[in-house]
Coordinates of N, CA and C in Angstrom, one line a residue:
A1 N 63.5 16.8 -2.5 CA 63.7 17.2 -1.1 C 62.6 16.6 -0.3
A2 N 62.9 16.2 0.9 CA 61.9 15.8 1.9 C 61.6 17.0 2.7
V3 N 60.3 17.3 2.9 CA 59.8 18.4 3.6 C 58.9 18.0 4.7
V4 N 59.1 18.6 5.9 CA 58.2 18.4 7.0 C 57.7 19.7 7.5
D5 N 56.4 19.9 7.7 CA 55.8 21.1 8.1 C 56.4 22.3 7.3
G6 N 56.5 22.2 6.0 CA 56.9 23.3 5.1 C 58.4 23.5 5.1
E7 N 59.2 22.8 5.8 CA 60.6 23.0 5.8 C 61.4 21.8 5.3
P8 N 62.3 22.0 4.4 CA 63.1 20.8 4.0 C 63.9 20.2 5.1
V9 N 64.0 18.9 5.1 CA 64.9 18.2 6.2 C 65.9 17.4 5.5
A10 N 65.8 17.1 4.2 CA 66.8 16.3 3.5 C 66.6 16.6 2.0
A11 N 67.7 16.5 1.3 CA 67.7 16.7 -0.2 C 68.7 15.9 -0.9
A12 N 68.4 15.6 -2.2 CA 69.3 15.0 -3.1 C 69.1 15.5 -4.5
I13 N 70.3 15.8 -5.1 CA 70.3 16.3 -6.5 C 71.3 15.5 -7.3
V14 N 70.9 14.9 -8.3 CA 71.8 14.0 -9.1 C 72.0 14.8 -10.5
A15 N 73.3 15.0 -10.8 CA 73.6 15.6 -12.1 C 74.5 14.6 -12.8
P16 N 73.9 13.7 -13.5 CA 74.6 12.6 -14.2 C 75.6 13.1 -15.2
A17 N 75.3 14.1 -15.9 CA 76.2 14.6 -17.0 C 77.5 15.0 -16.5
I18 N 77.6 15.5 -15.2 CA 78.9 15.9 -14.6 C 79.3 14.9 -13.5
G19 N 78.6 13.9 -13.3 CA 79.0 12.8 -12.4 C 78.9 13.2 -10.9
D20 N 78.0 14.2 -10.6 CA 77.9 14.6 -9.2 C 76.5 14.3 -8.6
T21 N 76.5 13.9 -7.4 CA 75.3 13.8 -6.6 C 75.5 14.6 -5.3
Y22 N 74.6 15.6 -5.1 CA 74.6 16.4 -4.0 C 73.5 16.0 -3.0
T23 N 73.9 15.9 -1.7 CA 72.9 15.6 -0.7 C 73.1 16.5 0.5
A24 N 72.0 16.6 1.3 CA 72.0 17.4 2.5 C 71.1 16.8 3.5
D25 N 71.5 16.9 4.7 CA 70.6 16.5 5.8 C 71.0 17.4 7.0
D26 N 70.5 17.0 8.2 CA 70.8 17.8 9.4 C 72.3 17.8 9.8
T27 N 73.1 17.0 9.2 CA 74.5 17.0 9.5 C 75.4 17.8 8.6
G28 N 74.8 18.3 7.4 CA 75.6 19.1 6.5 C 75.2 18.9 5.1
A29 N 76.1 19.3 4.2 CA 75.9 19.2 2.7 C 77.1 18.4 2.1
Y30 N 76.8 17.7 1.1 CA 77.8 16.8 0.5 C 77.7 16.7 -1.0
R31 N 78.9 16.5 -1.6 CA 79.0 16.2 -3.1 C 79.7 14.9 -3.2
N32 N 79.0 13.9 -3.7 CA 79.6 12.6 -3.9 C 80.1 12.0 -2.5
G33 N 79.3 12.3 -1.5 CA 79.7 11.8 -0.1 C 80.7 12.6 0.6
E34 N 81.3 13.6 0.0 CA 82.3 14.4 0.7 C 81.7 15.8 1.1
P35 N 82.0 16.3 2.3 CA 81.4 17.5 2.8 C 81.8 18.7 1.9
I36 N 80.8 19.6 1.7 CA 81.0 20.8 0.9 C 80.7 22.0 1.8
A37 N 81.2 23.2 1.3 CA 80.9 24.4 2.0 C 80.9 25.5 0.9
V38 N 80.2 26.6 1.2 CA 80.2 27.7 0.3 C 81.6 28.4 0.3
S39 N 81.8 29.2 -0.8 CA 83.1 29.8 -0.9 C 83.3 30.9 0.2
D40 N 84.5 31.3 0.4 CA 84.8 32.4 1.4 C 85.1 33.7 0.7
V41 N 84.9 33.8 -0.6 CA 85.1 35.0 -1.3 C 84.3 36.1 -0.8
D42 N 84.9 37.2 -0.4 CA 84.1 38.4 0.1 C 84.4 39.7 -0.7
E43 N 85.0 39.6 -1.8 CA 85.2 40.8 -2.7 C 84.5 40.5 -4.0
P44 N 83.5 41.5 -4.3 CA 82.7 41.3 -5.5 C 83.6 41.1 -6.8
R45 N 84.7 41.8 -6.9 CA 85.5 41.7 -8.1 C 86.1 40.3 -8.3
K46 N 86.1 39.5 -7.2 CA 86.7 38.1 -7.3 C 85.5 37.1 -7.4
A47 N 84.3 37.5 -7.4 CA 83.2 36.6 -7.3 C 82.6 36.3 -8.7
A48 N 82.0 35.1 -8.8 CA 81.3 34.7 -10.0 C 79.8 34.5 -9.6
V49 N 78.9 35.0 -10.4 CA 77.5 35.0 -10.1 C 76.7 34.5 -11.4
D50 N 75.6 33.8 -11.2 CA 74.9 33.2 -12.3 C 73.4 33.7 -12.3
P51 N 72.9 34.2 -13.5 CA 71.5 34.4 -13.6 C 70.8 33.1 -13.8
T52 N 70.0 32.7 -12.9 CA 69.3 31.4 -13.1 C 67.9 31.5 -13.4
I53 N 67.3 30.3 -13.7 CA 65.9 30.2 -14.1 C 65.8 30.8 -15.5
W54 N 64.8 30.4 -16.3 CA 64.7 30.8 -17.7 C 63.7 31.9 -17.8
W55 N 64.2 33.0 -18.5 CA 63.4 34.1 -18.8 C 62.7 33.9 -20.2
A56 N 61.4 34.1 -20.3 CA 60.8 33.9 -21.6 C 61.3 34.9 -22.6
Y57 N 61.1 34.6 -23.9 CA 61.7 35.4 -24.9 C 61.2 36.9 -24.8
D58 N 59.9 37.1 -24.5 CA 59.4 38.4 -24.3 C 59.8 39.1 -23.1
A59 N 60.6 38.5 -22.3 CA 61.2 39.1 -21.1 C 62.7 39.2 -21.2
R60 N 63.2 39.3 -22.4 CA 64.7 39.4 -22.7 C 65.2 40.7 -22.1
D61 N 64.4 41.7 -21.9 CA 64.9 42.9 -21.3 C 65.3 42.7 -19.8
E62 N 64.5 41.9 -19.1 CA 64.8 41.5 -17.8 C 66.1 40.7 -17.7
Y63 N 66.2 39.7 -18.6 CA 67.5 38.9 -18.7 C 68.7 39.8 -18.9
A64 N 68.5 40.7 -19.9 CA 69.6 41.6 -20.2 C 70.0 42.5 -19.0
R65 N 69.0 42.9 -18.2 CA 69.3 43.7 -17.0 C 70.0 42.8 -16.0
A66 N 69.6 41.6 -15.9 CA 70.3 40.7 -14.9 C 71.7 40.5 -15.3
C67 N 72.0 40.3 -16.5 CA 73.4 40.1 -17.0 C 74.2 41.3 -16.8
E68 N 73.6 42.5 -17.2 CA 74.3 43.8 -17.0 C 74.6 44.0 -15.5
A69 N 73.7 43.8 -14.7 CA 73.9 44.0 -13.2 C 75.0 43.1 -12.7
I70 N 75.0 41.9 -13.1 CA 76.0 41.0 -12.6 C 77.4 41.4 -13.1
V71 N 77.6 41.7 -14.4 CA 78.9 42.0 -14.9 C 79.4 43.4 -14.4
T72 N 78.5 44.3 -14.1 CA 78.8 45.6 -13.5 C 79.4 45.4 -12.1
R73 N 78.8 44.5 -11.3 CA 79.1 44.4 -9.9 C 80.2 43.3 -9.6
F74 N 80.2 42.3 -10.4 CA 81.1 41.1 -10.0 C 82.1 40.8 -11.1
G75 N 83.1 40.1 -10.7 CA 84.3 39.8 -11.5 C 83.9 38.8 -12.7
D76 N 82.9 38.0 -12.5 CA 82.6 37.0 -13.6 C 81.1 36.7 -13.5
M77 N 80.6 36.4 -14.7 CA 79.2 35.9 -14.8 C 79.3 34.5 -15.5
R78 N 78.6 33.6 -15.0 CA 78.5 32.2 -15.6 C 77.1 31.9 -15.8
R79 N 76.8 31.1 -16.8 CA 75.4 30.7 -17.0 C 75.4 29.1 -17.2
F80 N 74.8 28.5 -16.2 CA 74.7 27.0 -16.2 C 73.4 26.5 -16.9
G81 N 72.4 27.3 -16.8 CA 71.2 26.9 -17.5 C 70.2 26.0 -16.8
A82 N 70.5 25.6 -15.6 CA 69.5 24.8 -14.8 C 69.7 25.0 -13.3
A83 N 68.7 25.5 -12.7 CA 68.8 25.7 -11.2 C 69.2 24.5 -10.5
Q84 N 68.9 23.3 -10.9 CA 69.2 22.1 -10.2 C 70.8 21.9 -10.2
V85 N 71.5 22.5 -11.1 CA 72.9 22.5 -11.1 C 73.5 23.7 -10.5
V86 N 72.9 24.9 -10.7 CA 73.5 26.1 -10.2 C 73.4 26.2 -8.7
L87 N 72.3 25.8 -8.1 CA 72.2 25.9 -6.6 C 73.2 25.1 -5.9
P88 N 73.4 23.8 -6.2 CA 74.4 23.1 -5.5 C 75.8 23.5 -5.9
T89 N 76.0 24.2 -7.0 CA 77.3 24.7 -7.3 C 77.7 25.9 -6.4
V90 N 76.7 26.7 -6.0 CA 76.9 27.7 -5.0 C 77.2 27.0 -3.7
A91 N 76.5 26.0 -3.3 CA 76.8 25.3 -2.1 C 78.2 24.7 -2.0
A92 N 78.7 24.3 -3.1 CA 80.0 23.7 -3.2 C 81.2 24.7 -3.4
G93 N 80.8 26.0 -3.5 CA 81.8 27.0 -3.6 C 82.3 27.3 -5.0
G94 N 81.6 26.7 -6.0 CA 81.9 27.0 -7.4 C 81.4 28.3 -8.0
L95 N 80.4 28.9 -7.3 CA 79.9 30.2 -7.6 C 79.7 30.9 -6.2
E96 N 79.7 32.2 -6.3 CA 79.4 33.0 -5.0 C 77.9 33.3 -4.9
G97 N 77.2 33.3 -6.0 CA 75.8 33.6 -6.0 C 75.0 33.3 -7.2
T98 N 73.7 33.3 -7.1 CA 72.8 33.1 -8.3 C 71.6 33.9 -8.0
I99 N 71.0 34.5 -9.1 CA 69.8 35.4 -8.9 C 68.8 35.1 -10.0
T100 N 67.5 35.4 -9.6 CA 66.4 35.5 -10.5 C 65.4 36.4 -9.8
N101 N 64.6 37.1 -10.6 CA 63.5 37.9 -10.1 C 62.2 37.1 -10.3
L102 N 62.3 35.9 -10.9 CA 61.1 35.2 -11.2 C 60.6 34.3 -10.0
R103 N 59.4 33.9 -10.0 CA 58.9 32.9 -9.0 C 59.3 31.5 -9.6
A104 N 60.2 30.8 -8.9 CA 60.7 29.6 -9.4 C 59.8 28.4 -9.0
N105 N 59.8 27.4 -9.8 CA 59.1 26.2 -9.4 C 59.8 25.5 -8.2
P106 N 59.0 25.0 -7.3 CA 59.6 24.3 -6.1 C 60.5 23.1 -6.5
W107 N 60.0 22.4 -7.5 CA 60.8 21.2 -7.9 C 62.1 21.6 -8.5
D108 N 62.3 22.8 -8.9 CA 63.6 23.3 -9.4 C 64.5 23.8 -8.3
T109 N 64.0 24.1 -7.2 CA 64.7 25.0 -6.2 C 64.8 24.5 -4.8
V110 N 63.8 23.8 -4.3 CA 63.7 23.5 -2.8 C 64.9 22.7 -2.4
A111 N 65.3 21.6 -3.1 CA 66.4 20.8 -2.8 C 67.7 21.6 -2.8
G112 N 67.9 22.4 -3.8 CA 69.2 23.2 -4.0 C 69.3 24.3 -2.9
V113 N 68.2 24.9 -2.6 CA 68.2 25.9 -1.5 C 68.6 25.2 -0.2
F114 N 68.1 24.1 0.1 CA 68.4 23.4 1.4 C 69.9 23.0 1.4
V115 N 70.4 22.5 0.2 CA 71.8 22.2 0.2 C 72.7 23.4 0.4
I116 N 72.3 24.6 -0.1 CA 73.1 25.8 0.1 C 73.1 26.2 1.6
R117 N 71.9 26.1 2.2 CA 71.8 26.5 3.6 C 72.6 25.5 4.5
Q118 N 72.6 24.3 4.2 CA 73.4 23.3 5.0 C 74.9 23.4 4.7
A119 N 75.2 24.1 3.6 CA 76.7 24.3 3.3 C 77.1 25.6 3.8
G120 N 76.3 26.4 4.5 CA 76.7 27.6 5.1 C 76.3 28.9 4.4
G121 N 75.5 28.7 3.3 CA 75.1 29.9 2.5 C 73.8 30.5 2.9
R122 N 73.4 31.5 2.2 CA 72.1 32.2 2.5 C 71.3 32.3 1.3
V123 N 69.9 32.1 1.5 CA 69.0 32.2 0.4 C 67.8 33.0 0.8
T124 N 67.5 34.1 0.1 CA 66.4 35.0 0.4 C 65.5 35.2 -0.9
D125 N 64.4 35.9 -0.6 CA 63.6 36.4 -1.7 C 64.1 37.8 -2.1
L126 N 63.4 38.5 -3.0 CA 63.9 39.8 -3.4 C 63.8 40.9 -2.3
D127 N 63.1 40.6 -1.3 CA 63.0 41.6 -0.1 C 64.1 41.3 0.9
G128 N 64.9 40.3 0.7 CA 65.9 39.9 1.7 C 65.3 39.0 2.8
E129 N 64.1 38.5 2.7 CA 63.4 37.6 3.6 C 63.8 36.2 3.3
R130 N 63.8 35.3 4.3 CA 64.1 33.9 4.1 C 63.3 33.3 3.0
W131 N 64.0 32.7 2.0 CA 63.3 32.2 0.8 C 62.4 31.0 1.2
R132 N 61.2 30.9 0.6 CA 60.3 29.8 0.8 C 59.9 29.3 -0.6
H133 N 59.3 28.2 -0.7 CA 58.9 27.6 -2.0 C 58.0 28.5 -2.8
D134 N 57.3 29.4 -2.2 CA 56.4 30.3 -2.9 C 56.9 31.8 -3.0
S135 N 58.1 32.0 -2.7 CA 58.7 33.3 -2.7 C 58.9 33.8 -4.2
K136 N 58.8 35.1 -4.4 CA 59.2 35.7 -5.6 C 60.7 36.0 -5.7
G137 N 61.3 35.5 -6.7 CA 62.8 35.6 -6.8 C 63.5 34.6 -5.9
V138 N 64.7 34.3 -6.4 CA 65.7 33.5 -5.6 C 67.0 34.2 -5.6
V139 N 67.5 34.5 -4.4 CA 68.7 35.2 -4.2 C 69.6 34.3 -3.3
A140 N 70.5 33.6 -3.9 CA 71.4 32.7 -3.2 C 72.8 33.1 -3.2
S141 N 73.5 33.0 -2.1 CA 74.9 33.4 -2.0 C 75.7 32.6 -1.0
N142 N 76.9 32.9 -1.0 CA 77.8 32.3 0.0 C 77.6 33.0 1.4
G143 N 76.8 34.0 1.5 CA 76.6 34.7 2.7 C 77.4 35.9 2.8
A144 N 78.7 35.8 2.6 CA 79.6 37.0 2.7 C 79.2 38.1 1.7
L145 N 78.7 37.7 0.6 CA 78.4 38.7 -0.5 C 76.9 38.9 -0.6
H146 N 76.1 38.4 0.3 CA 74.6 38.4 0.1 C 74.0 39.8 -0.2
D147 N 74.5 40.8 0.5 CA 73.9 42.2 0.3 C 74.2 42.6 -1.1
E148 N 75.4 42.3 -1.7 CA 75.7 42.7 -3.1 C 74.8 41.9 -4.0
V149 N 74.7 40.6 -3.8 CA 73.9 39.7 -4.7 C 72.5 40.1 -4.6
L150 N 71.9 40.5 -3.5 CA 70.6 40.9 -3.3 C 70.3 42.2 -4.1
A151 N 71.2 43.2 -3.9 CA 71.1 44.5 -4.7 C 71.1 44.2 -6.2
T152 N 71.9 43.3 -6.6 CA 72.0 43.0 -8.0 C 70.7 42.4 -8.5
A153 N 70.1 41.5 -7.8 CA 68.8 40.9 -8.1 C 67.7 42.0 -8.2
N154 N 67.8 42.9 -7.4 CA 66.7 44.0 -7.4 C 66.9 45.0 -8.5
E155 N 68.0 44.9 -9.3 CA 68.2 45.8 -10.4 C 67.5 45.2 -11.7
I156 N 67.0 43.9 -11.6 CA 66.4 43.3 -12.7 C 65.0 43.9 -13.0
E157 N 64.3 44.2 -12.0 CA 62.9 44.7 -12.2 C 63.0 46.0 -12.9
S158 N 62.0 46.2 -13.8 CA 62.0 47.5 -14.5 C 61.3 48.6 -13.6
D159 N 61.7 49.8 -13.9 CA 61.2 50.9 -13.0 C 59.7 51.2 -13.4

């Protein structure tokens, strides 16, 4: 991602294994040069959500809570294993959301977050505030289901 004054202005994500290149700039978001947009699904039972970023082995209880929260609220859970693939998949409408309660590395997330925003989606931290490179948690959605996705992300933390 290219960043000016702390804000992304352009991004590129290359996923050679699946043959996709995602880009975004001030004109929109694209997959292989074609415009993309987030999905218009607005019913949780029809939505697919992904728990992203890697939880350490000793944090398996948090990962289990993430999975349980997703399958309890949404119609499907998918696991892609890499934020660099998951985030642009949300942008292209292949998922309705993705969550983690962890502080993600900027090199894993900044480009994908920008692609989602340029595709019409929403990305916040665990408090529902605009996500930044130093935020705790990543809550990304198509926008229509953001409140549900955010509530799900907040179920991960132990009481």
